Amino acid sequence: RIHTSNTLATTQNTPRTPYDPYVKFKIAGKEVFRSKIIHKNLNPVWDERVCLIVDNLQEPLYIKVFDYDFGLQDDFMGSAYLYLDSLELQRSLDVQLDLQDPQCPDQDLGSLELVVTLFPRSTEDRENLRLSDLYRKSQLWRGIVSIRLIEGRNLIPMDQNGLSDPYVKFKLGPQKYKSKTIPKTLNPQWREQFDLHLYDEEGGILEISVWDKDIGMRDDFIGQCQLDLSKLSREKTHKLELELEEDKGMLVLLVTLTATVTVSISDLSVNLLDDPHERQQIIKRYSPLRSFFNLKDVGMVQVKILRAEGLMAADVTGKSDPFCIAELCNDRLQTHTVYKTLNPEWNKVFTFNVKDIHAVLEITVYDEDRDRSADFLGKVAIPLLNIRNSEQKAYVLKNKELTRPTKGVIFLEADVIFNVKASLRTFVPPEQKYIEEEAKVSKQMLQQNFNRVKRCVLFLINTGSYINSCFQWESPRRSLCAFLIFVVVVWNFEIYMVPLSLLLLLTWNYFLLASGKEPREGSQAMEDLLEDVDDEYDKDDKDSEKKGFLDKFYAVQDVIITVQNALDEVACFGERVKNTFNWSVPFLSWLAITVLCAGATLIYFIPLRFIVLVWGINKFTKKLRDPYNIENNELLDFLSRVPSDIQLVQYKDLKAETSQSPSKKRRNNPG
């Protein structure tokens, strides 16, 4: 058994566009090393040294070069194989590997230079590498680095206006975080907080880069710096002022290194909650008596990923190479890959700390591919509050949007233990998920969101129509009951009745659900809505070859027009309220003053209870007094007379240009 020592050096003749290259090393299909990123360089120099375990000289070292793209899938730049059986023992060899694309073998992608030494592995090396593999490859972290990005100072301008739109990227091992963009400033104030995991006992190097956001173009690189976390003491907050390289500005951070957290991955044979003593200790840890110790530690969740059955075939052989990823907020653990099967058995136990009991546990199944990104096979999302402890359950896998089933089921067993701190954490902002897919323009999503808003609006309209029917005496019995309830409530109303009425509503719905009399119509209606949208979307896909551009445009035209008109009505309402107080129409403003004075006088001398009572009696008896009365809303009628901003522009008089003669004006204005 031997291992190799590789020194990464340079690449030459890389593609003709600036990239941010890095290198991956794989042995037997598993990643064993990833280099640092060299930003905006066509001929990067890494100068890194790494020791890799090699159990079989017949297995080549697979090397791939990628272009780093934050938040997106990294671009493939070429690959090469290093055949270890051609190396001589304990002799350094300079190697130059030509990069190739398997799909375009004749394309020149540059070369990679390495210095490779092959020598026997010692007992000490074996132990050090074993510990490294335990925490890095199994994705176990040994602590948390909490970072607060405060501000930037004196950043260099990148735009023509002498300013920048800066944001910051952080990278610690495989973890990445991107801050928000602060527009048009050289001294941005971010005030953001986030956590990253420490895989290395010593801490590792935190890579920080500052970028200028450019819409429609590649973002400009402002500067970068590094922070050696091993030099920071633990359990202490450090205020750091980090200078960017080449005096391109400064970043101010607050950094805190905390102790190890309870996050782990193990086999079924090593299961804490199956041990009665360990389970009792954990329950004691989260007992009500310890509710005010470490308020962020709400509880723990343990999930057993047992097996899957009937997965989708992703390879040409009719099989897949499935592995599982479990995510809880920003915590992420991964199983091993089971090769060439549609019914894998993982039998792994994942343990997570719970920071928010309202979080959702996501289990995603992928198919591993050596030469490209993993293929999606299915996903399930399980709210922690829906978990029933120690219950083994088969979950049907869903698509990426979690709206429709896909092929296969996954068998899970989960336990959640938490205490009353979960209730207190409910009233603080939830943890932000740092890496999320960017939103894309989607006809399906537009239709879905439009229908969701339409359902809410229709509910309000139906509620208003029901109330109005009581005023119109469409059902005398119902209107009489509503009138009596209105009089009794208004006459006896006290402010404490507002939360009490909501409490009664919650209690009423609870007993209806408990008795099984009231189905969850809202959830069922949303499922039907999503299914209808998906069916329509699938139908559009099938007919896409038959439809032209205009047909697809007309398919969403009604939705766009409806949204456009709704936005116009909302904008007009707000502008009319504003213009009432801006004296855009003095007559209406004076009228408003008169009505407000009269209203203030009435409220001052007459209790509000009597005013509401008179208003209600008038509304209920208006139809009885005048059966042919036309219903109206006086406030909306008043606002309809106030012009919106668009109407003010349309009504504004333009000054005639004196240079034009009357005859020219008549020719220019034939109407």
XYZ file of C-alpha atoms in Angstrom:
671
model
C 0.000 0.000 0.000
C 1.494 3.287 -1.085
C 0.554 6.904 -1.396
C 1.494 9.745 -3.721
C 2.740 13.250 -3.094
C 1.553 15.750 -5.694
C 2.569 19.380 -6.076
C 0.083 21.388 -8.115
C 1.907 23.908 -10.250
C 0.362 25.631 -13.254
C -1.871 25.270 -16.257
C -0.961 26.646 -19.651
C -2.927 27.580 -22.752
C -6.228 27.602 -20.932
C -9.341 28.972 -22.724
C -9.150 32.518 -23.999
C -11.608 34.026 -21.463
C -10.787 34.975 -17.829
C -11.850 32.197 -15.471
C -11.503 31.256 -11.799
C -9.974 27.774 -12.120
C -9.580 25.073 -9.491
C -8.702 21.366 -9.681
C -10.392 18.218 -8.375
C -8.610 14.895 -7.808
C -10.619 11.669 -7.846
C -9.663 8.059 -7.128
C -12.151 5.260 -7.863
C -14.857 7.850 -8.515
C -14.494 9.593 -5.150
C -13.135 13.088 -4.684
C -9.978 13.038 -2.540
C -8.712 16.601 -2.932
C -9.796 20.010 -4.208
C -7.374 22.859 -4.806
C -7.860 26.506 -3.960
C -9.368 28.894 -6.517
C -7.165 31.230 -8.547
C -9.299 34.206 -9.560
C -9.276 35.681 -13.069
C -6.161 33.950 -14.337
C -5.511 32.149 -17.608
C -2.288 30.596 -16.313
C -2.940 29.859 -12.640
C -0.178 28.855 -10.231
C -1.442 26.848 -7.237
C 1.821 25.665 -5.639
C -0.060 23.305 -3.303
C 1.148 20.042 -1.797
C -1.149 17.131 -0.970
C -0.710 13.508 0.102
C -3.231 10.993 -1.241
C -3.859 7.389 -0.229
C -3.601 4.897 -3.099
C -4.695 1.315 -2.496
C -4.446 0.109 -6.082
C -1.843 1.272 -8.600
C -4.046 0.029 -11.435
C -6.633 2.690 -10.554
C -5.618 5.955 -12.307
C -5.813 9.369 -10.665
C -8.593 11.311 -12.405
C -7.960 15.074 -12.526
C -10.621 17.625 -13.518
C -10.348 21.398 -13.887
C -13.374 23.625 -13.259
C -14.224 27.317 -13.473
C -15.705 28.491 -10.167
C -19.106 30.225 -10.467
C -20.636 31.230 -7.140
C -24.228 30.089 -6.744
C -24.196 28.328 -10.133
C -22.920 25.023 -11.433
C -19.169 25.299 -11.986
C -18.078 25.071 -15.636
C -16.041 22.074 -16.786
C -12.680 23.133 -18.303
C -11.021 19.801 -19.017
C -9.788 16.561 -17.500
C -6.860 14.145 -17.619
C -5.745 10.809 -16.177
C -2.491 10.182 -14.310
C -1.586 6.481 -14.563
C 0.172 5.596 -11.320
C 1.564 2.240 -12.466
C 4.006 4.132 -14.724
C 5.632 5.963 -11.776
C 8.856 4.924 -10.082
C 8.951 4.479 -6.311
C 10.480 7.370 -4.291
C 11.441 9.398 -7.365
C 10.025 12.867 -8.121
C 8.744 13.213 -11.630
C 7.653 16.354 -13.509
C 4.408 15.554 -15.312
C 2.558 17.607 -17.910
C -0.984 16.444 -18.635
C -2.966 17.699 -21.626
C -6.525 18.579 -20.648
C -9.311 17.112 -22.757
C -13.089 17.146 -22.993
C -14.433 13.592 -23.489
C -17.159 14.984 -25.739
C -14.705 17.048 -27.845
C -11.405 15.118 -27.737
C -9.730 17.219 -30.429
C -10.249 20.542 -28.633
C -7.143 22.184 -27.123
C -7.958 22.983 -23.465
C -4.446 23.625 -22.173
C -2.261 21.559 -19.889
C -1.689 20.869 -16.201
C 1.785 20.586 -14.651
C 2.451 18.493 -11.538
C 5.369 17.141 -9.566
C 4.508 13.589 -8.481
C 6.323 11.359 -6.012
C 5.322 7.795 -5.188
C 6.481 6.321 -1.868
C 5.325 3.856 0.825
C 2.850 5.057 3.415
C 3.974 5.108 7.050
C 1.852 4.269 10.110
C 1.808 7.915 11.214
C 0.653 9.090 7.798
C -2.084 6.470 7.857
C -3.447 7.717 11.196
C -3.371 11.401 10.205
C -5.109 10.742 6.920
C -7.688 8.514 8.626
C -8.676 11.367 10.960
C -8.771 13.780 8.034
C -11.042 11.448 6.077
C -13.296 10.938 9.101
C -14.183 14.622 9.339
C -13.826 15.821 5.775
C -15.183 13.009 3.612
C -17.936 12.035 6.057
C -18.843 15.734 6.332
C -18.597 15.925 10.131
C -17.832 19.374 11.450
C -15.929 20.058 14.625
C -17.237 23.520 15.384
C -18.892 26.639 14.001
C -17.444 29.957 12.911
C -20.040 32.708 13.318
C -19.361 35.682 11.046
C -20.939 39.118 11.125
C -20.153 41.170 8.045
C -20.359 44.767 9.266
C -19.105 47.145 6.603
C -16.604 47.969 3.902
C -14.371 51.014 3.789
C -12.783 52.899 0.905
C -13.471 50.311 -1.783
C -12.183 51.187 -5.225
C -14.783 52.435 -7.761
C -15.614 50.070 -10.619
C -18.450 51.916 -12.389
C -18.339 54.992 -14.580
C -20.169 57.038 -11.948
C -17.204 56.621 -9.596
C -19.069 54.170 -7.350
C -19.578 50.405 -7.046
C -22.345 47.928 -6.219
C -20.321 45.701 -3.880
C -21.089 42.295 -2.438
C -18.845 39.779 -0.674
C -18.233 36.063 -1.249
C -16.972 33.816 1.544
C -15.515 30.331 1.076
C -14.401 27.887 3.765
C -13.622 24.504 2.267
C -16.699 23.388 0.306
C -18.959 25.968 1.987
C -19.877 29.216 0.295
C -21.825 32.305 1.277
C -22.751 35.391 -0.728
C -23.800 38.655 0.914
C -26.452 41.032 -0.339
C -25.506 43.769 -2.816
C -25.312 47.372 -1.592
C -25.874 49.684 -4.587
C -23.884 52.792 -5.438
C -21.421 53.113 -2.571
C -17.751 52.746 -1.712
C -18.472 52.358 2.009
C -21.203 49.677 2.135
C -23.028 48.734 5.325
C -24.049 45.048 5.151
C -24.879 44.163 8.770
C -25.267 40.434 7.956
C -24.724 37.392 10.169
C -24.149 33.776 9.089
C -22.478 30.566 10.291
C -20.011 28.228 8.577
C -18.869 24.807 9.753
C -15.323 23.957 10.810
C -14.160 20.635 9.382
C -10.520 21.181 10.324
C -9.433 20.954 13.955
C -7.130 23.945 13.403
C -9.796 26.058 11.728
C -8.708 26.384 8.109
C -8.427 29.382 5.779
C -11.449 31.607 5.152
C -11.268 33.031 1.617
C -12.968 36.404 1.147
C -13.501 38.209 -2.148
C -15.318 41.460 -2.940
C -17.178 41.911 -6.231
C -19.012 44.672 -8.078
C -22.466 43.663 -9.328
C -23.040 44.307 -13.039
C -26.474 43.469 -14.404
C -26.286 41.701 -17.739
C -22.491 41.393 -17.631
C -19.847 39.466 -15.730
C -19.356 40.943 -12.275
C -16.127 42.895 -11.691
C -13.567 41.633 -9.190
C -12.653 44.331 -6.634
C -10.267 42.571 -4.262
C -9.675 39.656 -1.945
C -8.137 38.650 1.364
C -7.727 35.583 3.546
C -8.275 34.891 7.241
C -6.390 32.127 9.056
C -8.931 30.861 11.592
C -6.286 28.847 13.449
C -4.868 32.106 14.847
C -8.158 33.060 16.537
C -9.002 31.962 20.079
C -12.266 30.104 20.593
C -15.384 31.196 22.468
C -14.438 34.849 21.934
C -15.689 37.457 19.471
C -12.919 39.078 17.427
C -13.354 42.412 15.674
C -11.219 42.267 12.532
C -10.360 44.952 10.013
C -9.089 43.083 6.975
C -7.197 44.949 4.265
C -7.895 43.808 0.719
C -4.845 42.976 -1.359
C -3.178 45.877 -3.233
C -4.906 48.488 -1.011
C -8.303 48.069 -2.658
C -10.247 48.745 0.533
C -11.056 47.218 3.895
C -13.680 44.885 5.383
C -14.842 44.944 9.006
C -15.935 41.588 10.468
C -16.919 40.138 13.826
C -15.783 36.505 13.991
C -16.556 33.969 16.744
C -15.324 30.353 16.878
C -17.592 28.101 18.950
C -17.188 24.586 20.292
C -18.204 21.326 18.662
C -21.895 20.767 17.942
C -23.829 17.514 17.898
C -23.951 16.770 14.193
C -22.855 13.347 13.038
C -23.216 10.502 10.598
C -22.878 6.841 11.550
C -23.997 3.301 10.769
C -27.103 1.740 12.280
C -24.911 -0.116 14.753
C -23.844 3.225 16.291
C -27.171 4.813 17.239
C -27.423 7.086 20.266
C -31.195 7.012 20.683
C -31.313 3.214 20.588
C -29.200 3.175 23.758
C -31.628 3.747 26.695
C -28.954 5.455 28.796
C -27.926 7.845 26.004
C -31.557 8.578 25.140
C -32.282 9.421 28.775
C -29.296 11.785 28.863
C -30.509 13.586 25.740
C -34.050 13.886 27.097
C -32.617 15.286 30.323
C -30.558 17.777 28.310
C -33.749 19.154 26.763
C -35.915 18.990 29.873
C -38.062 22.025 30.793
C -35.732 22.790 33.712
C -32.917 23.567 31.236
C -35.040 25.722 28.963
C -32.987 28.884 29.484
C -29.553 27.328 28.913
C -28.224 28.076 25.403
C -31.406 29.421 23.815
C -30.187 28.540 20.305
C -29.991 24.830 21.146
C -33.666 23.945 20.742
C -33.333 20.182 20.333
C -31.992 17.426 18.133
C -33.274 15.274 15.282
C -31.996 11.861 14.312
C -32.988 10.383 10.964
C -32.232 6.880 9.756
C -31.915 6.667 5.986
C -32.584 2.977 5.488
C -33.204 2.171 1.843
C -35.041 3.104 -1.346
C -37.006 1.001 -3.796
C -38.000 1.378 -7.426
C -35.813 4.379 -8.236
C -35.606 5.933 -11.670
C -32.974 4.463 -14.031
C -30.512 7.249 -14.835
C -27.798 5.298 -16.688
C -27.918 3.672 -20.117
C -27.524 0.283 -18.418
C -30.977 0.662 -16.845
C -29.467 1.152 -13.393
C -28.446 4.090 -11.193
C -25.668 4.913 -8.728
C -27.804 6.511 -6.000
C -26.701 8.453 -2.949
C -28.686 10.558 -0.467
C -28.274 14.087 0.864
C -30.045 15.165 4.058
C -30.445 18.912 4.653
C -31.775 20.826 7.638
C -31.484 24.575 7.038
C -27.747 25.014 6.350
C -26.687 21.633 7.774
C -25.986 19.082 5.061
C -24.912 15.429 5.287
C -24.400 12.862 2.557
C -24.480 9.069 2.401
C -22.128 6.861 0.422
C -22.995 5.816 -3.152
C -24.489 2.401 -3.848
C -23.502 1.466 -7.398
C -25.583 -0.133 -10.154
C -28.913 -0.638 -8.402
C -32.449 0.733 -8.289
C -33.031 -0.566 -4.736
C -30.131 0.799 -2.662
C -29.623 0.204 1.047
C -27.703 2.900 2.917
C -28.525 2.151 6.582
C -27.059 5.439 7.813
C -27.987 7.492 10.873
C -27.792 11.304 10.632
C -27.942 13.525 13.709
C -28.633 17.266 13.528
C -28.955 20.081 16.023
C -32.341 21.779 15.825
C -32.210 25.568 15.859
C -35.799 26.047 14.681
C -38.468 23.428 15.333
C -40.393 24.794 12.325
C -37.550 23.837 9.973
C -38.034 21.265 7.213
C -35.879 18.173 6.793
C -35.151 17.613 3.091
C -33.967 14.235 1.793
C -32.801 14.242 -1.842
C -31.697 11.226 -3.880
C -29.164 11.709 -6.686
C -27.457 9.529 -9.246
C -23.671 9.869 -9.188
C -21.927 10.617 -12.492
C -18.176 10.793 -12.769
C -17.963 13.222 -15.677
C -20.810 15.615 -14.903
C -23.025 16.850 -12.108
C -25.261 14.364 -10.286
C -28.692 13.578 -11.750
C -31.779 14.268 -9.649
C -33.841 11.164 -8.807
C -36.319 12.382 -6.200
C -36.901 14.419 -3.070
C -39.056 14.551 0.051
C -39.586 17.415 2.505
C -40.636 16.598 6.076
C -41.480 19.367 8.592
C -39.960 18.471 11.947
C -43.298 18.947 13.673
C -44.799 16.243 11.434
C -42.317 13.564 12.511
C -43.624 10.718 14.649
C -40.807 9.348 16.764
C -39.464 5.839 16.034
C -41.946 5.289 13.198
C -40.475 3.704 10.079
C -42.273 5.138 7.072
C -42.099 4.872 3.293
C -42.120 8.287 1.597
C -43.007 8.631 -2.080
C -40.302 10.636 -3.850
C -41.387 13.865 -5.525
C -40.060 16.127 -8.255
C -37.780 19.109 -7.594
C -40.738 21.443 -7.001
C -42.269 18.889 -4.578
C -45.595 19.134 -6.404
C -45.846 15.753 -8.147
C -44.642 12.209 -7.462
C -41.699 10.735 -9.294
C -40.538 7.132 -9.441
C -39.514 5.346 -6.249
C -40.002 5.409 -2.471
C -37.521 5.954 0.350
C -37.731 4.379 3.810
C -36.906 6.634 6.760
C -37.176 6.567 10.524
C -36.803 9.764 12.532
C -36.842 10.992 16.118
C -37.174 14.605 17.266
C -36.481 15.753 20.823
C -37.005 19.407 21.783
C -38.150 21.570 24.692
C -40.069 24.794 25.329
C -37.223 26.895 23.917
C -38.738 26.044 20.533
C -41.704 28.277 21.410
C -39.441 31.204 22.280
C -37.436 30.797 19.055
C -40.668 31.036 17.067
C -40.744 34.799 17.632
C -37.236 35.524 16.261
C -36.233 35.678 12.570
C -35.663 32.235 11.026
C -32.230 31.139 9.884
C -31.471 32.242 6.347
C -30.578 29.533 3.847
C -27.357 30.697 2.310
C -27.191 28.800 -0.952
C -30.432 28.790 -2.920
C -31.216 28.452 -6.585
C -31.699 31.732 -8.394
C -35.260 32.508 -9.465
C -35.969 32.056 -13.160
C -38.735 33.376 -15.391
C -41.269 30.579 -15.735
C -44.638 30.530 -17.423
C -45.681 27.709 -15.105
C -44.672 29.687 -12.006
C -46.407 32.817 -13.292
C -49.632 30.901 -13.862
C -49.366 29.194 -10.487
C -48.784 32.421 -8.534
C -51.548 34.176 -10.438
C -53.990 31.431 -9.506
C -52.882 31.608 -5.862
C -53.539 35.348 -5.713
C -56.797 34.826 -7.561
C -57.933 32.321 -4.904
C -57.196 34.814 -2.112
C -59.005 37.617 -3.930
C -62.001 35.388 -4.660
C -62.164 34.432 -0.983
C -62.280 38.102 0.014
C -64.865 38.828 -2.673
C -67.046 35.905 -1.565
C -66.769 36.998 2.072
C -67.751 40.527 1.119
C -70.642 39.225 -0.967
C -71.877 37.122 1.949
C -71.769 40.121 4.306
C -73.470 42.284 1.691
C -76.210 39.677 1.257
C -77.024 40.167 4.942
C -77.465 43.887 4.307
C -79.613 43.145 1.229
C -81.955 40.746 3.158
C -81.604 38.039 0.529
C -82.312 35.565 3.347
C -84.507 37.302 5.971
C -83.693 34.737 8.642
C -79.934 35.067 8.141
C -80.092 38.852 7.951
C -82.181 39.084 11.128
C -79.678 36.885 13.024
C -76.776 38.950 11.689
C -78.513 42.193 12.703
C -79.152 40.980 16.269
C -75.549 39.699 16.614
C -74.232 43.029 15.330
C -76.277 45.062 17.826
C -75.318 42.838 20.788
C -71.597 42.780 19.909
C -71.316 46.525 19.274
C -73.257 47.432 22.418
C -71.117 45.177 24.641
C -67.799 45.413 22.793
C -64.560 45.629 24.769
C -61.018 45.545 23.351
C -60.207 42.180 25.004
C -62.857 40.588 22.806
C -60.578 40.846 19.741
C -58.019 38.184 20.843
C -60.848 36.252 22.512
C -62.748 35.983 19.229
C -59.617 34.699 17.457
C -59.143 32.192 20.274
C -62.704 30.966 19.826
C -62.150 30.622 16.067
C -59.018 28.515 16.621
C -60.815 26.345 19.189
C -63.819 25.846 16.915
C -61.668 24.775 13.963
C -59.642 22.456 16.202
C -62.733 20.556 17.331
C -64.006 20.374 13.758
C -60.707 18.861 12.588
C -60.521 16.517 15.602
C -64.032 15.232 14.922
C -63.253 14.708 11.230
C -66.159 16.850 10.092
C -64.043 19.506 8.407
C -61.638 18.343 5.707
C -58.571 20.410 4.896
C -60.140 22.111 1.943
C -57.331 24.664 1.632
C -54.595 22.046 1.254
C -56.713 19.954 -1.106
C -57.570 22.993 -3.209
C -53.873 23.912 -3.457
C -52.983 20.344 -4.467
C -55.641 20.474 -7.171
C -54.342 23.858 -8.283
C -50.747 22.636 -8.549
C -51.864 19.499 -10.353
C -53.910 21.518 -12.845
C -50.972 23.855 -13.505
C -48.578 20.904 -13.924
C -51.003 19.142 -16.262
C -51.364 22.292 -18.300
C -47.591 22.713 -18.321
C -47.087 19.103 -19.488
C -49.709 19.592 -22.163
C -47.911 22.717 -23.325
C -44.655 20.750 -23.498
C -46.273 18.076 -25.659
C -47.838 20.638 -27.949
C -44.811 22.953 -27.968
C -43.741 21.731 -31.407
C -47.191 22.521 -32.801
C -47.452 25.943 -31.220
C -45.743 29.009 -32.536
C -44.388 31.946 -30.616
C -47.667 33.878 -30.879
C -49.695 30.945 -29.522
C -47.472 30.740 -26.453
C -47.658 34.493 -26.035
C -51.452 34.509 -26.146
C -51.522 31.674 -23.601
C -50.167 33.998 -20.907
C -51.558 37.242 -22.270
C -54.704 37.102 -20.141
C -52.649 36.556 -17.006
C -50.337 39.459 -17.816
C -53.260 41.784 -18.616
C -55.014 40.860 -15.362
C -51.849 41.452 -13.337
C -51.288 44.714 -15.194
C -54.798 45.969 -14.428
C -54.563 44.899 -10.787
C -51.282 46.761 -10.357
C -52.864 49.813 -11.988
C -55.804 49.739 -9.573
C -53.558 49.406 -6.525
C -51.293 52.225 -7.732
C -54.245 54.472 -8.513
C -55.744 53.914 -5.074
C -52.505 54.885 -3.306
C -51.912 57.890 -5.564
C -55.448 59.179 -5.039
C -55.093 59.000 -1.276
C -51.804 60.900 -1.563
C -53.241 63.513 -3.939
C -56.148 64.144 -1.575
C -53.665 65.452 0.994
C -51.422 67.116 -1.633
C -54.147 69.591 -2.654
C -53.974 68.400 -6.252
C -57.690 69.274 -6.480
C -58.371 72.049 -3.911
C -62.143 71.525 -4.035
C -61.803 67.882 -2.971
C -59.229 68.748 -0.304
C -61.565 71.380 1.202
C -64.403 68.866 1.063
C -62.207 66.340 2.879
C -61.414 68.958 5.548
C -65.132 69.595 6.083
C -65.955 65.893 6.407
C -62.990 65.229 8.732
C -63.914 68.147 10.965
C -67.491 66.917 11.185
C -66.294 63.387 11.896
C -63.832 64.489 14.587
C -66.581 66.540 16.271
C -69.044 63.651 16.239
C -66.459 61.203 17.654
C -65.459 63.717 20.347
C -69.021 64.255 21.624
C -70.575 60.879 20.762
C -69.035 57.545 21.857
C -67.697 55.469 18.992
C -69.947 52.588 20.039
C -73.091 54.615 19.194
C -71.695 55.819 15.873
C -70.900 52.240 14.753
C -74.311 51.130 15.990
C -76.099 53.841 13.953
C -73.999 52.990 10.881
C -74.852 49.288 11.191
C -78.557 49.885 11.709
C -78.559 52.136 8.650
C -76.815 49.467 6.532
C -79.166 46.713 7.699
C -82.391 48.730 7.236
C -81.506 50.537 4.006
C -82.826 47.699 1.851
C -86.025 47.536 3.917
C -86.565 51.277 3.660
C -85.760 51.472 -0.054
C -85.956 48.106 -1.878
C -84.590 49.656 -5.084
C -81.624 51.357 -3.514
C -78.304 51.084 -5.436
C -75.476 49.943 -3.159
C -72.379 52.139 -3.001
C -69.312 52.950 -0.891
C -69.037 56.654 -0.138
C -65.285 56.599 0.566
C -64.428 54.826 -2.702
C -66.821 57.134 -4.550
C -64.962 60.133 -3.123
C -61.535 58.738 -4.039
C -62.689 57.968 -7.567
C -63.014 61.735 -8.099
C -59.394 62.355 -7.083
C -57.060 62.086 -10.098
C -54.135 59.682 -10.052
C -50.597 60.803 -10.943
C -51.085 59.619 -14.537
C -54.286 61.625 -14.825
C -52.589 64.725 -13.387
C -49.999 64.518 -16.153
C -52.724 63.976 -18.737
C -54.724 66.972 -17.455
C -51.736 69.304 -17.194
C -51.713 72.294 -19.547
C -48.720 72.574 -21.849
C -47.212 75.929 -22.712
C -47.430 76.814 -26.362
C -44.089 77.309 -28.139
C -43.927 80.918 -29.347
C -41.556 80.017 -32.196
C -44.305 78.095 -33.949
C -46.806 79.948 -36.015
C -50.537 79.250 -35.676
C -50.528 77.580 -39.090
C -47.723 75.197 -38.019
C -49.563 74.398 -34.821
C -52.683 73.549 -36.820
C -50.626 71.282 -39.099
C -48.988 69.586 -36.116
C -52.333 69.135 -34.382
C -54.798 68.152 -37.094
C -57.380 66.905 -34.587
